[in-house]
mmCIF file of C-alpha atoms and ligand atoms in Angstrom:
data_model
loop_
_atom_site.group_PDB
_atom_site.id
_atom_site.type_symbol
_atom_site.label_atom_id
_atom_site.label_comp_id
_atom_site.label_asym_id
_atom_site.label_seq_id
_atom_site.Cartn_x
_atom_site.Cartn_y
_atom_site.Cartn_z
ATOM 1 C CA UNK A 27 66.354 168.085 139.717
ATOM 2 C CA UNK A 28 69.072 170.383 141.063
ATOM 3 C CA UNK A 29 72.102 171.330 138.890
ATOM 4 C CA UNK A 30 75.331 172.651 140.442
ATOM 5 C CA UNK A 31 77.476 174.917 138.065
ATOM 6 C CA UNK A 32 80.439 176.023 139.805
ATOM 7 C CA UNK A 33 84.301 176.955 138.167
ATOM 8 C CA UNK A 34 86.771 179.931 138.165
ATOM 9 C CA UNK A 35 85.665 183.797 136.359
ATOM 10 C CA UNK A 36 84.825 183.520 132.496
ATOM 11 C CA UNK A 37 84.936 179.741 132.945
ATOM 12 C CA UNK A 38 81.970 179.959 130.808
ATOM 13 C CA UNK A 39 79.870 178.236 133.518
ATOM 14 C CA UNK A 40 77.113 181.314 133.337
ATOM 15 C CA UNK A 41 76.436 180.131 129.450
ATOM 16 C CA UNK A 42 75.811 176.300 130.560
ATOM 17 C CA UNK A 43 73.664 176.818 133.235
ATOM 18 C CA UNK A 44 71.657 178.832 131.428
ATOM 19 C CA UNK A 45 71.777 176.139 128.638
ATOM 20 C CA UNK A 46 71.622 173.268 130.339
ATOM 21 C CA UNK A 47 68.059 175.048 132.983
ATOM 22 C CA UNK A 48 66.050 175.565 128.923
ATOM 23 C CA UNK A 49 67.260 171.976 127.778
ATOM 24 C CA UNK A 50 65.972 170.796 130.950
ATOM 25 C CA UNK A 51 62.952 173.269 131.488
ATOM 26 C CA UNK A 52 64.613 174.375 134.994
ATOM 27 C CA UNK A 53 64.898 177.720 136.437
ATOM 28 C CA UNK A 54 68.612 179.180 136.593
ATOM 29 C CA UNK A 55 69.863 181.041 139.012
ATOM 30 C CA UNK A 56 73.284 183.017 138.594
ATOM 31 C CA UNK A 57 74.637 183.267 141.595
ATOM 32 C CA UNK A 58 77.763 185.798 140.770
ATOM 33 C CA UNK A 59 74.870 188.586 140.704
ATOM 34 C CA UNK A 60 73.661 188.266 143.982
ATOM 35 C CA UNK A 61 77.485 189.001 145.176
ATOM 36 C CA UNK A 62 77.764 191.709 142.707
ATOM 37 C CA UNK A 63 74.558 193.291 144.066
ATOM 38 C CA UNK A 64 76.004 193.539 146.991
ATOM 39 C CA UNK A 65 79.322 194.171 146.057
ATOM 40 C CA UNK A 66 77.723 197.711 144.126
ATOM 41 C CA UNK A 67 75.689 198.766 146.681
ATOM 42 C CA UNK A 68 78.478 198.829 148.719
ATOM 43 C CA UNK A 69 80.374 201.065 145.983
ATOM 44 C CA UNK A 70 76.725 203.617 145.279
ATOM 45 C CA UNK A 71 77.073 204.425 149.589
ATOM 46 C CA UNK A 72 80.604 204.892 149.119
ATOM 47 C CA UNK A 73 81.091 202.290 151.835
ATOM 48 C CA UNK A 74 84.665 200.312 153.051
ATOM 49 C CA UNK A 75 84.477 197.361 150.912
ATOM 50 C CA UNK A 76 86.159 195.257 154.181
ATOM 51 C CA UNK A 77 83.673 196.281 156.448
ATOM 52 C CA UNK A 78 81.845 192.836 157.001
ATOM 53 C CA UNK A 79 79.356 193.674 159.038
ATOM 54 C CA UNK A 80 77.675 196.498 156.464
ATOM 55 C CA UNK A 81 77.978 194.153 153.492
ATOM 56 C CA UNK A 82 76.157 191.690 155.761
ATOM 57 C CA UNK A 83 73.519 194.236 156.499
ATOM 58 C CA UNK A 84 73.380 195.220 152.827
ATOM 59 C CA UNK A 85 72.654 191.056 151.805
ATOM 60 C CA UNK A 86 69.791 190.821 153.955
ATOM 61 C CA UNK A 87 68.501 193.976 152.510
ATOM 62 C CA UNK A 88 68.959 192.954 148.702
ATOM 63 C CA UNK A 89 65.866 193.336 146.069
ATOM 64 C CA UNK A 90 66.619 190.200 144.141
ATOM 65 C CA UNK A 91 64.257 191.874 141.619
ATOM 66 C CA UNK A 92 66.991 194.266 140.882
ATOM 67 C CA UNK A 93 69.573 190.876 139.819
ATOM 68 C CA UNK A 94 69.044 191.677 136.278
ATOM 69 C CA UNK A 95 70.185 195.985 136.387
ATOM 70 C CA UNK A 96 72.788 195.517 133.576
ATOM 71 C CA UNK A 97 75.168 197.513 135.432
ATOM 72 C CA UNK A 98 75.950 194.409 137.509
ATOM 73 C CA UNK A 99 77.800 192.996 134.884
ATOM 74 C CA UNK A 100 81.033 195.431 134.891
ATOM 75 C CA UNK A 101 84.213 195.016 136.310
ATOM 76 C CA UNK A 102 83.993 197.424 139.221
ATOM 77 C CA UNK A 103 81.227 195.541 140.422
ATOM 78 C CA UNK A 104 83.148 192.001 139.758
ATOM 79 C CA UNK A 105 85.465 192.987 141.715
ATOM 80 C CA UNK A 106 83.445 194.614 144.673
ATOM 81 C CA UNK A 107 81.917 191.036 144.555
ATOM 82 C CA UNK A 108 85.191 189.188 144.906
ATOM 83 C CA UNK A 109 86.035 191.151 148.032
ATOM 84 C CA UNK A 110 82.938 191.340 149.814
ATOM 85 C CA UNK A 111 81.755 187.340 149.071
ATOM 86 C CA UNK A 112 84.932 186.546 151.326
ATOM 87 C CA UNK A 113 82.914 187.486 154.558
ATOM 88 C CA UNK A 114 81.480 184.943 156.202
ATOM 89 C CA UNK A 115 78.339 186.684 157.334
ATOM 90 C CA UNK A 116 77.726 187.870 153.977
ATOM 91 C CA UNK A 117 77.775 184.286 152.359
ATOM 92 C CA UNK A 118 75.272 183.371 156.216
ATOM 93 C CA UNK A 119 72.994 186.256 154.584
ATOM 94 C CA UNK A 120 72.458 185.015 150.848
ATOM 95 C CA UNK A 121 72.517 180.873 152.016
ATOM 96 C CA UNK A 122 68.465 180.506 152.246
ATOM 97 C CA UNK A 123 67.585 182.588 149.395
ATOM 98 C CA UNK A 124 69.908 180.410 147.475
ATOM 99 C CA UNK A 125 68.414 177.318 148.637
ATOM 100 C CA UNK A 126 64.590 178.263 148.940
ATOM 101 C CA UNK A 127 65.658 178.894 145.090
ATOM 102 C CA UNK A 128 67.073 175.820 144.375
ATOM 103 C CA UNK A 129 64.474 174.005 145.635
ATOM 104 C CA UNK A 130 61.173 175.263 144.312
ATOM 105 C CA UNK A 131 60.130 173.232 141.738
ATOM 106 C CA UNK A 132 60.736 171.906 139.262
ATOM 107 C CA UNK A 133 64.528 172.376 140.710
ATOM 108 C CA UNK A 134 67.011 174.565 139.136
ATOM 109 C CA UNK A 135 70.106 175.315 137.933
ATOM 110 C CA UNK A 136 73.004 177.215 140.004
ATOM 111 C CA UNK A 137 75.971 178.603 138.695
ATOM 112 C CA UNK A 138 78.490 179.808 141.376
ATOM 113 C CA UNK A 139 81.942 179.106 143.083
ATOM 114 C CA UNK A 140 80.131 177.118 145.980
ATOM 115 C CA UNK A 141 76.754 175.364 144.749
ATOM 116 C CA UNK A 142 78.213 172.247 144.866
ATOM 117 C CA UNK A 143 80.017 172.275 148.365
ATOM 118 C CA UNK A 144 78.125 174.551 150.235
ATOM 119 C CA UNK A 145 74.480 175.420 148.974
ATOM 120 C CA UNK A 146 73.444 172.017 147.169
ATOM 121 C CA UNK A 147 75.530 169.174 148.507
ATOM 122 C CA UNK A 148 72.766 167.048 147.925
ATOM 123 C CA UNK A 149 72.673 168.145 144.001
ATOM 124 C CA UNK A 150 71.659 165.401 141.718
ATOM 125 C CA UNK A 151 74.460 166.791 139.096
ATOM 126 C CA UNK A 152 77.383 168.526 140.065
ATOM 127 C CA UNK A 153 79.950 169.894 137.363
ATOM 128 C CA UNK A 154 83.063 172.068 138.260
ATOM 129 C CA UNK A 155 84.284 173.776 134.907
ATOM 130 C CA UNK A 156 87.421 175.276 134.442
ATOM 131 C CA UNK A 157 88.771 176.512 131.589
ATOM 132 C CA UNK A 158 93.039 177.978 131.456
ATOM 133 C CA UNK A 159 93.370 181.943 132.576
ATOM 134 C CA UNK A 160 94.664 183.252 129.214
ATOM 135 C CA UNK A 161 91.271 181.312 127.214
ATOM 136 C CA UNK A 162 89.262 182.942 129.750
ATOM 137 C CA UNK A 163 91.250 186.378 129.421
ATOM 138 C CA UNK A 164 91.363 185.982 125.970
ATOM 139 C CA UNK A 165 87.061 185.713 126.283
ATOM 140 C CA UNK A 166 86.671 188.499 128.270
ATOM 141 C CA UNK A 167 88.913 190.735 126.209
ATOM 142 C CA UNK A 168 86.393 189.602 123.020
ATOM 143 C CA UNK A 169 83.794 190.817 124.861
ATOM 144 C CA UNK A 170 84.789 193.806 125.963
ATOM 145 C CA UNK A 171 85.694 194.142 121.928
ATOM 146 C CA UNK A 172 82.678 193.461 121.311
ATOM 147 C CA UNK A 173 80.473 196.122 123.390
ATOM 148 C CA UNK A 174 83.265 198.598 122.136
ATOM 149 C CA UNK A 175 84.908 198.908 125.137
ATOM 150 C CA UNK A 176 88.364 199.501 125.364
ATOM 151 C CA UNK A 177 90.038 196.355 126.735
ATOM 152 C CA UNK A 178 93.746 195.537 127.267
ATOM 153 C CA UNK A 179 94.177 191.638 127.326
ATOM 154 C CA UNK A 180 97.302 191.687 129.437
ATOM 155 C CA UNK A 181 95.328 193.924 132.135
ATOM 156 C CA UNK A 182 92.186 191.649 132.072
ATOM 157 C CA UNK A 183 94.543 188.630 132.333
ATOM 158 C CA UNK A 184 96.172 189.691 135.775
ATOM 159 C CA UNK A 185 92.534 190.712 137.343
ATOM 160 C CA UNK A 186 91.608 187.135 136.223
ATOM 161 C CA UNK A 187 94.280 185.690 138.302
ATOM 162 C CA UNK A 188 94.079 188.281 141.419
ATOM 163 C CA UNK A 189 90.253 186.879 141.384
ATOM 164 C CA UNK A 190 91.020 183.383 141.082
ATOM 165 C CA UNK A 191 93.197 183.582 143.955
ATOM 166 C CA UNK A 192 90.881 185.381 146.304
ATOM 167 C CA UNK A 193 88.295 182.957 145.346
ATOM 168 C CA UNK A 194 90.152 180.129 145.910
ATOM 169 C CA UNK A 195 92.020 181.020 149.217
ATOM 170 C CA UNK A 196 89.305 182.510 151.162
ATOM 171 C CA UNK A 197 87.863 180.334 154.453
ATOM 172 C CA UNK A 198 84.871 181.288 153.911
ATOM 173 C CA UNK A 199 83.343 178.330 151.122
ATOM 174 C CA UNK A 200 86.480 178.806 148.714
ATOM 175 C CA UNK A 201 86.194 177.702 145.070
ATOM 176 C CA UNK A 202 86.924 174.311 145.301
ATOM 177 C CA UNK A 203 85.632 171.206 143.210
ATOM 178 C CA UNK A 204 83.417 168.946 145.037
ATOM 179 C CA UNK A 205 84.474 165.786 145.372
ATOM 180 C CA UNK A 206 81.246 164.495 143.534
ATOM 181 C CA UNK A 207 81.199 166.752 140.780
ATOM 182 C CA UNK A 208 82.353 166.399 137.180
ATOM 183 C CA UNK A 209 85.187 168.635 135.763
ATOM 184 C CA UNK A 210 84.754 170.002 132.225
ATOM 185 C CA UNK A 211 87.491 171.083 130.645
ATOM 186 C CA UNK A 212 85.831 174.119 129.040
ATOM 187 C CA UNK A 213 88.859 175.720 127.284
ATOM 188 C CA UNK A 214 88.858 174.343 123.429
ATOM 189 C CA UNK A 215 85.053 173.959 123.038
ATOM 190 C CA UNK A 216 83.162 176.612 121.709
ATOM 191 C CA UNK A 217 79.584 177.020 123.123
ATOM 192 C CA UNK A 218 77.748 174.368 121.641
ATOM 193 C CA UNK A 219 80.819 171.842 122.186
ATOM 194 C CA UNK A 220 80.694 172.993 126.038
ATOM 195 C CA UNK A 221 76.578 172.662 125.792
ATOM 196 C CA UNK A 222 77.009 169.443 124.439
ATOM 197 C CA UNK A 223 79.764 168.133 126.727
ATOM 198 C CA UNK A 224 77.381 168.821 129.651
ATOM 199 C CA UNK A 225 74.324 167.628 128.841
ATOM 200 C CA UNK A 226 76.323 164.040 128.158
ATOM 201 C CA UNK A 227 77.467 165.018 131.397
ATOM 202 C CA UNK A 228 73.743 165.032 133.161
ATOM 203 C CA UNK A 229 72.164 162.503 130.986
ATOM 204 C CA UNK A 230 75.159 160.011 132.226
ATOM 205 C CA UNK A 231 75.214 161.139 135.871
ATOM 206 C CA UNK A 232 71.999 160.532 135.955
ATOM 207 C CA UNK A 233 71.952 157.056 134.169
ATOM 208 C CA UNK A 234 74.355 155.937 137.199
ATOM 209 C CA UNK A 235 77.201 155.619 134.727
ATOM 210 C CA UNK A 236 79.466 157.820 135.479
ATOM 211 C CA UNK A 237 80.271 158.485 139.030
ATOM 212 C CA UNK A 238 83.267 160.108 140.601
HETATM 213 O O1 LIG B 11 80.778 184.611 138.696
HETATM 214 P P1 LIG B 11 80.924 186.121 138.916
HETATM 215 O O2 LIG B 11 82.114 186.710 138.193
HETATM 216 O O3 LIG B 11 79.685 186.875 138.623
HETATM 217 O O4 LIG B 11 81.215 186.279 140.494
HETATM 218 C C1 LIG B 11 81.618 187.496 141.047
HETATM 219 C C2 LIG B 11 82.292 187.230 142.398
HETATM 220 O O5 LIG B 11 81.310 186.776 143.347
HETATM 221 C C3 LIG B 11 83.368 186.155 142.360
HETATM 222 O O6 LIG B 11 84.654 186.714 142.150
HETATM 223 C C4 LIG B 11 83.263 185.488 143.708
HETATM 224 C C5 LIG B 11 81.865 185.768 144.172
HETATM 225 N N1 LIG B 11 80.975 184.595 144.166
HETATM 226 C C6 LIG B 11 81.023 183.762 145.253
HETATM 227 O O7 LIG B 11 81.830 183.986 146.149
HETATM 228 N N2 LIG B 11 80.165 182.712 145.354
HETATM 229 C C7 LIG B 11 79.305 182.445 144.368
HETATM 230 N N3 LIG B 11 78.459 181.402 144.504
HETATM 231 C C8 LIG B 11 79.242 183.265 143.213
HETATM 232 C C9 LIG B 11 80.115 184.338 143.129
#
């Protein structure tokens, strides 16, 4: 079975698919790191973050044994990714890893912004969650609290919505819901609510009862 997570920054999708690939015994795959990699790279050679055609030559370069360095995970890097996932050779680079991926069994779980349009149309499930900017601002900011960094909600709050736009406008495979998937309305669940709400999700998907 193939599982397409995709939705907005701090949607919460990244937390589901990695629930939903143990509940299932699936592998997950997170796709935001693979754009990130690139995205830092790009950053560590001090390279023009607009210059397509070296980001393209850094993606089919990429040590995906290196998706887990923790220093992925920062905002420098989210936003490096933001930029240099809008060029179109750059998405051409990372397509077959993503779907040889997918498709090793048993199947897997993808969490992205275009698993469900782009990499794995044919996806069994699809789900699109979205949760509203300031709960997903609000998240972040927690977060940030939380690893005792210093965070400033409204600040977080505008990069959420300068991402969401370049994600969403981009012609290269914007975020966009399928027209097959499921939205979840991630905002007022907490984890296990969200969990919950997509397993019902799957299990009814896959039952043929709920169609869209
Ligand atoms: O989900 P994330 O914050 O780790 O993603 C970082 C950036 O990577 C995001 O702003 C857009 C890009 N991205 C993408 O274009 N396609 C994906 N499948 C995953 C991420």
């Amino acid at each position: 079975m193939i599982i397409a997570i995709d939705g907005p920054a701090a949607s919460g999708k990244g937390t589901l698919a990695k629930r939903l690939a143990a509940h299932y015994g699936l592998r997950h795959l997170d796709t935001g790191v693979i754009y990130r990699a690139v995205g830092k790279a790009m950053l560590d050679a001090g390279a023009d973050l607009t210059d397509e055609a070296r980001a393209a030559e850094v993606a089919r370069t990429l040590d995906p044994a290196r998706f887990d360095d923790p220093a992925l995970k920062s905002q420098a890097a989210g936003e490096a990714a933001s930029v240099v996932s809008a060029h179109p050779r750059v998405r051409a680079a990372l397509v077959e890893f993503q779907q040889s991926f997918a498709a090793t069994p048993p199947g897997a779980v993808l969490d992205g912004r275009d698993i469900g349009t782009v990499i794995c149309p044919d996806a069994e499930v699809k789900i699109f969650v979205v949760a509203s900017a300031e709960v997903r601002a609000h998240r972040r900011f927690l977060e940030a609290q939380s690893r005792g960094e210093p965070a400033d909600e409204a600040v977080i709050l505008a990069d959420i919505l300068k991402r969401d736009e370049r994600d969403q406008n981009r012609s290269a495979a914007p975020l966009k819901q399928a027209p097959d998937a499921v939205l979840l309305d991630n905002s007022y669940l907490d984890i296990e609510g969200g969990v919950r709400a997509a397993i019902d999700i799957v299990e009814a998907v896959r039952a043929g009862r709920r169609r869209v």
